[in-house]
mmCIF file of C-alpha atoms in Angstrom:
data_model
loop_
_atom_site.group_PDB
_atom_site.id
_atom_site.type_symbol
_atom_site.label_atom_id
_atom_site.label_comp_id
_atom_site.label_asym_id
_atom_site.label_seq_id
_atom_site.Cartn_x
_atom_site.Cartn_y
_atom_site.Cartn_z
ATOM 1 C CA MET A 1 149.427 -79.053 156.673
ATOM 2 C CA ASP A 2 151.293 -76.704 159.016
ATOM 3 C CA LYS A 3 150.472 -78.915 162.001
ATOM 4 C CA GLU A 4 151.917 -81.919 160.169
ATOM 5 C CA LYS A 5 155.159 -80.049 159.475
ATOM 6 C CA VAL A 6 155.394 -79.024 163.119
ATOM 7 C CA GLU A 7 154.912 -82.611 164.233
ATOM 8 C CA GLN A 8 157.540 -83.805 161.749
ATOM 9 C CA LEU A 9 159.958 -81.205 163.039
ATOM 10 C CA LYS A 10 159.361 -82.292 166.642
ATOM 11 C CA ILE A 11 160.006 -85.911 165.684
ATOM 12 C CA GLN A 12 163.189 -84.957 163.832
ATOM 13 C CA MET A 13 164.501 -82.908 166.764
ATOM 14 C CA GLN A 14 163.781 -85.730 169.167
ATOM 15 C CA GLN A 15 165.770 -88.062 166.929
ATOM 16 C CA TRP A 16 168.696 -85.643 166.925
ATOM 17 C CA LEU A 17 168.567 -85.366 170.715
ATOM 18 C CA ASN A 18 168.541 -89.139 171.061
ATOM 19 C CA GLU A 19 171.495 -89.471 168.695
ATOM 20 C CA ALA A 20 173.422 -86.764 170.569
ATOM 21 C CA GLU A 21 172.731 -88.451 173.905
ATOM 22 C CA GLU A 22 173.852 -91.784 172.530
ATOM 23 C CA PHE A 23 177.035 -90.192 171.123
ATOM 24 C CA ILE A 24 177.863 -88.592 174.489
ATOM 25 C CA ASN A 25 177.296 -91.892 176.283
ATOM 26 C CA HIS A 26 179.876 -93.555 174.031
ATOM 27 C CA ILE A 27 182.535 -90.924 174.823
ATOM 28 C CA SER A 28 184.880 -91.730 177.678
ATOM 29 C CA PRO A 29 184.893 -89.292 180.618
ATOM 30 C CA VAL A 30 188.501 -88.354 179.858
ATOM 31 C CA GLN A 31 187.647 -87.349 176.292
ATOM 32 C CA LEU A 32 184.585 -85.445 177.459
ATOM 33 C CA TYR A 33 186.511 -83.522 180.115
ATOM 34 C CA THR A 34 189.270 -82.762 177.617
ATOM 35 C CA ALA A 35 186.766 -81.365 175.117
ATOM 36 C CA VAL A 36 185.118 -79.224 177.781
ATOM 37 C CA GLY A 37 188.528 -78.018 178.924
ATOM 38 C CA VAL A 38 189.514 -76.986 175.401
ATOM 39 C CA VAL A 39 186.274 -75.054 174.979
ATOM 40 C CA LEU A 40 186.694 -73.275 178.320
ATOM 41 C CA PHE A 41 190.358 -72.446 177.615
ATOM 42 C CA SER A 42 189.475 -71.011 174.216
ATOM 43 C CA PHE A 43 186.699 -68.917 175.741
ATOM 44 C CA ILE A 44 188.949 -67.538 178.491
ATOM 45 C CA LEU A 45 191.743 -66.773 176.003
ATOM 46 C CA LEU A 46 189.330 -64.917 173.740
ATOM 47 C CA LEU A 47 188.015 -62.955 176.721
ATOM 48 C CA ILE A 48 191.551 -61.958 177.798
ATOM 49 C CA ILE A 49 192.419 -60.815 174.265
ATOM 50 C CA ARG A 50 189.286 -58.678 174.058
ATOM 51 C CA LEU A 51 189.912 -57.155 177.479
ATOM 52 C CA PHE A 52 193.522 -56.377 176.523
ATOM 53 C CA LYS A 53 192.401 -54.614 173.384
ATOM 54 C CA ARG A 54 189.896 -52.556 175.343
ATOM 55 C CA THR A 55 192.434 -51.480 177.943
ATOM 56 C CA THR A 56 195.127 -50.380 175.476
ATOM 57 C CA SER A 57 195.723 -46.748 176.326
ATOM 58 C CA ASN A 58 194.664 -43.930 174.024
ATOM 59 C CA THR A 59 196.110 -41.140 176.212
ATOM 60 C CA ILE A 60 198.652 -38.670 174.838
ATOM 61 C CA VAL A 61 200.199 -36.328 177.412
ATOM 62 C CA LEU A 62 201.412 -32.859 176.377
ATOM 63 C CA ALA A 63 204.125 -31.622 178.764
ATOM 64 C CA GLY A 64 206.656 -28.796 178.739
ATOM 65 C CA LEU A 65 207.419 -25.405 180.252
ATOM 66 C CA SER A 66 204.827 -22.639 180.420
ATOM 67 C CA GLY A 67 204.717 -20.657 177.200
ATOM 68 C CA SER A 68 206.007 -23.496 175.014
ATOM 69 C CA GLY A 69 202.711 -23.598 173.109
ATOM 70 C CA LYS A 70 201.134 -26.813 174.420
ATOM 71 C CA THR A 71 197.644 -25.348 174.574
ATOM 72 C CA TYR A 72 197.826 -24.070 171.001
ATOM 73 C CA LEU A 73 198.770 -27.594 169.910
ATOM 74 C CA PHE A 74 195.905 -29.076 171.929
ATOM 75 C CA TYR A 75 193.332 -26.915 170.131
ATOM 76 C CA GLN A 76 194.929 -27.491 166.727
ATOM 77 C CA LEU A 77 194.623 -31.230 167.252
ATOM 78 C CA ARG A 78 191.003 -30.996 168.364
ATOM 79 C CA ASP A 79 189.543 -28.062 166.432
ATOM 80 C CA GLY A 80 192.037 -27.216 163.712
ATOM 81 C CA SER A 81 192.386 -23.733 165.240
ATOM 82 C CA ALA A 82 194.878 -22.162 167.627
ATOM 83 C CA HIS A 83 192.096 -20.231 169.454
ATOM 84 C CA GLN A 84 193.772 -16.831 169.462
ATOM 85 C CA GLY A 85 193.967 -15.258 172.891
ATOM 86 C CA THR A 86 194.616 -18.485 174.823
ATOM 87 C CA VAL A 87 196.347 -17.751 178.127
ATOM 88 C CA THR A 88 198.726 -19.910 180.145
ATOM 89 C CA SER A 89 196.885 -22.981 181.429
ATOM 90 C CA MET A 90 196.350 -23.284 185.171
ATOM 91 C CA GLU A 91 194.366 -26.521 184.927
ATOM 92 C CA PRO A 92 194.904 -29.485 182.590
ATOM 93 C CA ASN A 93 193.085 -29.245 179.267
ATOM 94 C CA GLU A 94 191.660 -32.701 178.785
ATOM 95 C CA ASP A 95 189.399 -34.138 176.110
ATOM 96 C CA SER A 96 188.807 -37.223 173.956
ATOM 97 C CA PHE A 97 188.256 -36.630 170.256
ATOM 98 C CA ILE A 98 188.933 -37.639 166.670
ATOM 99 C CA LEU A 99 191.897 -35.682 165.329
ATOM 100 C CA HIS A 100 190.586 -32.691 163.380
ATOM 101 C CA SER A 101 192.624 -33.682 160.327
ATOM 102 C CA GLU A 102 190.874 -37.083 160.280
ATOM 103 C CA GLU A 103 187.265 -35.904 160.556
ATOM 104 C CA ASP A 104 186.635 -36.445 156.827
ATOM 105 C CA LYS A 105 188.179 -39.920 156.771
ATOM 106 C CA LYS A 106 185.891 -42.899 156.282
ATOM 107 C CA GLY A 107 185.858 -45.908 158.526
ATOM 108 C CA LYS A 108 186.076 -46.307 162.268
ATOM 109 C CA LEU A 109 188.648 -44.096 163.995
ATOM 110 C CA ARG A 110 189.692 -44.418 167.603
ATOM 111 C CA LEU A 111 189.261 -41.437 169.894
ATOM 112 C CA VAL A 112 192.463 -39.884 171.225
ATOM 113 C CA HIS A 113 192.512 -38.748 174.848
ATOM 114 C CA VAL A 114 194.795 -35.690 174.913
ATOM 115 C CA VAL A 115 195.887 -34.084 178.176
ATOM 116 C CA ASP A 116 197.619 -30.688 178.175
ATOM 117 C CA VAL A 117 199.399 -30.497 181.550
ATOM 118 C CA PRO A 118 200.228 -26.989 182.894
ATOM 119 C CA GLY A 119 203.927 -26.206 182.721
ATOM 120 C CA HIS A 120 204.184 -24.074 185.861
ATOM 121 C CA SER A 121 206.523 -25.730 188.367
ATOM 122 C CA ARG A 122 203.898 -25.672 191.141
ATOM 123 C CA LEU A 123 201.370 -27.450 188.929
ATOM 124 C CA ARG A 124 203.638 -30.151 187.516
ATOM 125 C CA PRO A 125 202.680 -32.768 190.134
ATOM 126 C CA LYS A 126 199.443 -33.071 188.151
ATOM 127 C CA LEU A 127 201.557 -34.821 185.509
ATOM 128 C CA ASP A 128 201.861 -37.877 187.769
ATOM 129 C CA GLU A 129 198.097 -38.379 187.544
ATOM 130 C CA PHE A 130 198.278 -39.023 183.805
ATOM 131 C CA LEU A 131 201.667 -40.653 183.114
ATOM 132 C CA PRO A 132 200.611 -44.179 184.220
ATOM 133 C CA GLN A 133 197.931 -44.168 181.481
ATOM 134 C CA ALA A 134 200.067 -42.558 178.780
ATOM 135 C CA ALA A 135 200.435 -44.243 175.401
ATOM 136 C CA GLY A 136 202.848 -41.470 174.436
ATOM 137 C CA ILE A 137 204.346 -38.269 175.841
ATOM 138 C CA VAL A 138 204.894 -35.084 173.861
ATOM 139 C CA PHE A 139 207.469 -32.791 175.472
ATOM 140 C CA VAL A 140 207.049 -29.363 173.870
ATOM 141 C CA VAL A 141 209.971 -26.953 173.600
ATOM 142 C CA ASP A 142 209.817 -23.294 172.550
ATOM 143 C CA SER A 143 212.321 -23.135 169.679
ATOM 144 C CA VAL A 144 212.504 -19.324 169.834
ATOM 145 C CA GLU A 145 213.089 -18.863 173.566
ATOM 146 C CA PHE A 146 215.040 -22.082 173.937
ATOM 147 C CA LEU A 147 218.418 -20.861 175.222
ATOM 148 C CA PRO A 148 217.175 -18.974 178.312
ATOM 149 C CA ASN A 149 214.927 -21.949 179.113
ATOM 150 C CA CYS A 150 217.366 -24.734 178.280
ATOM 151 C CA ARG A 151 218.237 -25.571 181.889
ATOM 152 C CA PRO A 152 214.676 -25.703 183.301
ATOM 153 C CA ALA A 153 213.454 -27.585 180.217
ATOM 154 C CA SER A 154 216.246 -30.134 180.672
ATOM 155 C CA GLU A 155 215.385 -30.578 184.344
ATOM 156 C CA TYR A 156 211.714 -31.139 183.559
ATOM 157 C CA LEU A 157 212.529 -33.598 180.768
ATOM 158 C CA TYR A 158 214.994 -35.405 183.033
ATOM 159 C CA GLU A 159 212.267 -35.867 185.646
ATOM 160 C CA ILE A 160 209.947 -37.400 183.051
ATOM 161 C CA LEU A 161 212.547 -39.734 181.553
ATOM 162 C CA THR A 162 213.505 -41.137 184.971
ATOM 163 C CA LYS A 163 209.992 -41.797 186.267
ATOM 164 C CA ALA A 164 209.218 -45.469 186.868
ATOM 165 C CA SER A 165 205.812 -45.164 185.170
ATOM 166 C CA VAL A 166 207.579 -44.050 181.970
ATOM 167 C CA VAL A 167 210.627 -46.325 182.028
ATOM 168 C CA LYS A 168 208.914 -49.593 182.973
ATOM 169 C CA LYS A 169 206.308 -49.277 180.221
ATOM 170 C CA LYS A 170 208.861 -47.830 177.773
ATOM 171 C CA VAL A 171 206.471 -44.998 176.948
ATOM 172 C CA PRO A 172 207.629 -43.304 173.714
ATOM 173 C CA VAL A 173 208.494 -39.613 173.989
ATOM 174 C CA LEU A 174 208.223 -37.029 171.228
ATOM 175 C CA LEU A 175 210.562 -34.077 171.743
ATOM 176 C CA LEU A 176 208.573 -31.480 169.819
ATOM 177 C CA CYS A 177 210.331 -28.237 168.866
ATOM 178 C CA ASN A 178 207.468 -25.755 168.537
ATOM 179 C CA LYS A 179 207.267 -22.324 166.829
ATOM 180 C CA VAL A 180 209.702 -23.321 164.057
ATOM 181 C CA ASP A 181 207.927 -20.922 161.671
ATOM 182 C CA LYS A 182 209.667 -18.019 163.418
ATOM 183 C CA VAL A 183 212.851 -16.668 161.814
ATOM 184 C CA THR A 184 214.683 -16.698 165.148
ATOM 185 C CA ALA A 185 213.797 -20.323 165.955
ATOM 186 C CA HIS A 186 216.666 -22.700 166.707
ATOM 187 C CA THR A 187 217.003 -25.903 164.692
ATOM 188 C CA THR A 188 215.836 -29.244 166.066
ATOM 189 C CA GLU A 189 219.373 -30.602 165.884
ATOM 190 C CA PHE A 190 220.737 -27.704 167.955
ATOM 191 C CA ILE A 191 217.983 -28.135 170.556
ATOM 192 C CA ARG A 192 218.539 -31.885 170.772
ATOM 193 C CA LYS A 193 222.295 -31.520 171.324
ATOM 194 C CA GLN A 194 221.880 -28.798 173.952
ATOM 195 C CA LEU A 195 219.317 -30.826 175.888
ATOM 196 C CA GLU A 196 221.597 -33.863 175.819
ATOM 197 C CA LYS A 197 224.479 -31.766 177.203
ATOM 198 C CA GLU A 198 222.347 -30.351 180.009
ATOM 199 C CA ILE A 199 220.891 -33.743 180.911
ATOM 200 C CA ASP A 200 224.418 -35.148 180.985
ATOM 201 C CA LYS A 201 225.321 -32.527 183.613
ATOM 202 C CA LEU A 202 222.134 -33.269 185.535
ATOM 203 C CA ARG A 203 222.631 -37.017 185.696
ATOM 204 C CA THR A 204 226.169 -36.500 187.024
ATOM 205 C CA SER A 205 224.947 -34.255 189.836
ATOM 206 C CA ARG A 206 221.861 -36.372 190.554
ATOM 207 C CA THR A 207 223.902 -39.582 190.743
ATOM 208 C CA ALA A 208 225.931 -38.053 193.550
ATOM 209 C CA VAL A 209 222.790 -37.445 195.611
ATOM 210 C CA SER A 210 222.154 -39.795 198.518
ATOM 211 C CA ASP A 211 220.110 -42.939 197.908
ATOM 212 C CA ALA A 212 217.603 -41.471 200.355
ATOM 213 C CA ASP A 213 216.418 -39.197 197.554
ATOM 214 C CA ILE A 214 213.870 -41.388 195.766
ATOM 215 C CA SER A 215 212.343 -38.713 193.549
ATOM 216 C CA ASN A 216 213.931 -40.427 190.532
ATOM 217 C CA GLU A 217 213.875 -44.196 190.471
ATOM 218 C CA TYR A 218 215.958 -44.704 187.336
ATOM 219 C CA THR A 219 219.216 -43.278 186.060
ATOM 220 C CA LEU A 220 219.849 -42.221 182.481
ATOM 221 C CA GLY A 221 222.558 -43.091 180.019
ATOM 222 C CA VAL A 222 225.641 -45.298 180.077
ATOM 223 C CA PRO A 223 228.215 -44.710 182.845
ATOM 224 C CA GLY A 224 231.388 -43.143 181.503
ATOM 225 C CA GLU A 225 229.806 -42.025 178.229
ATOM 226 C CA PRO A 226 228.273 -38.653 177.236
ATOM 227 C CA PHE A 227 224.506 -38.797 177.454
ATOM 228 C CA SER A 228 222.474 -39.346 174.304
ATOM 229 C CA PHE A 229 218.723 -39.835 173.899
ATOM 230 C CA SER A 230 219.493 -43.075 172.070
ATOM 231 C CA GLN A 231 220.634 -44.520 175.421
ATOM 232 C CA CYS A 232 217.182 -44.176 176.994
ATOM 233 C CA HIS A 233 215.092 -47.231 177.800
ATOM 234 C CA ASN A 234 212.219 -45.837 175.761
ATOM 235 C CA ARG A 235 212.128 -44.395 172.247
ATOM 236 C CA ILE A 236 212.854 -40.654 171.961
ATOM 237 C CA ILE A 237 211.854 -38.938 168.720
ATOM 238 C CA VAL A 238 212.758 -35.364 167.786
ATOM 239 C CA ALA A 239 210.319 -33.449 165.582
ATOM 240 C CA GLU A 240 209.115 -29.936 164.846
ATOM 241 C CA ALA A 241 205.804 -28.092 164.702
ATOM 242 C CA SER A 242 204.155 -24.701 164.657
ATOM 243 C CA GLY A 243 201.005 -24.667 166.731
ATOM 244 C CA LEU A 244 200.091 -21.127 165.799
ATOM 245 C CA ILE A 245 199.807 -21.802 162.050
ATOM 246 C CA GLY A 246 198.648 -25.408 162.376
ATOM 247 C CA GLU A 247 201.744 -27.227 161.095
ATOM 248 C CA ILE A 248 201.422 -30.320 163.278
ATOM 249 C CA SER A 249 201.787 -33.222 160.839
ATOM 250 C CA GLN A 250 204.725 -34.801 162.706
ATOM 251 C CA LEU A 251 202.800 -34.568 165.968
ATOM 252 C CA GLU A 252 199.760 -36.250 164.423
ATOM 253 C CA LYS A 253 201.956 -38.993 162.973
ATOM 254 C CA PHE A 254 203.392 -39.720 166.431
ATOM 255 C CA ILE A 255 199.913 -39.863 167.936
ATOM 256 C CA ARG A 256 198.582 -42.318 165.369
ATOM 257 C CA GLU A 257 201.664 -44.498 165.703
ATOM 258 C CA ASN A 258 200.859 -44.947 169.385
ATOM 259 C CA VAL A 259 197.052 -44.741 169.352
ATOM 260 C CA LYS A 260 196.000 -47.012 166.527
ATOM 261 C CA PRO A 261 192.769 -46.192 164.646
#
């Protein structure tokens, strides 16, 4: 009985093949080529879409002066702990992980590649290795020791905001005022205004520099108007955090806005 069914199936398949061959023979070459072209185009388009999705960056870069608390934030994001006793970083802290606050969430979550770049002036060139892949930049400011560091922080931020790799891709920047749990911490509004004033002075002096200086490829702001972060090509967000006690909700929100689950 099984052999009979097999034979019947062979006969049926042969009939289908004959019908398909007859159908193809009745189609004009133009129609056939058009159909093949549509199939190939659809396949290539699907392949491009999948490749684009795979290459969407998941890198978040933590930048800022030494002592601003970047490394504390890095460990809070990864481990949910500030790792007491952490010293100033001399090499980038780099890892890919699920945010600690999301470890209990169900469903598929995308890994975040976080890079904590040392803030020492001699080590800042390392930043250029990671900016081209950045989905977002977090510039960390020490809210307590802000005033004595306002000028160098403004210079560092100015360098980032005028880099071609940041401007062309319109990489969003989070200006994160850290250590806000301290009584002597300055407000985010005060820090924002002071940075804008310092950057306004910097862009005036930098604009006067000869065109031979190509360290900054883009200028900031609108000529003749006081500088404001709203004038930047990319989105600048001001937020606050406290890496030591783990208050990083605004930082995590920024990350997930730019590295989708």
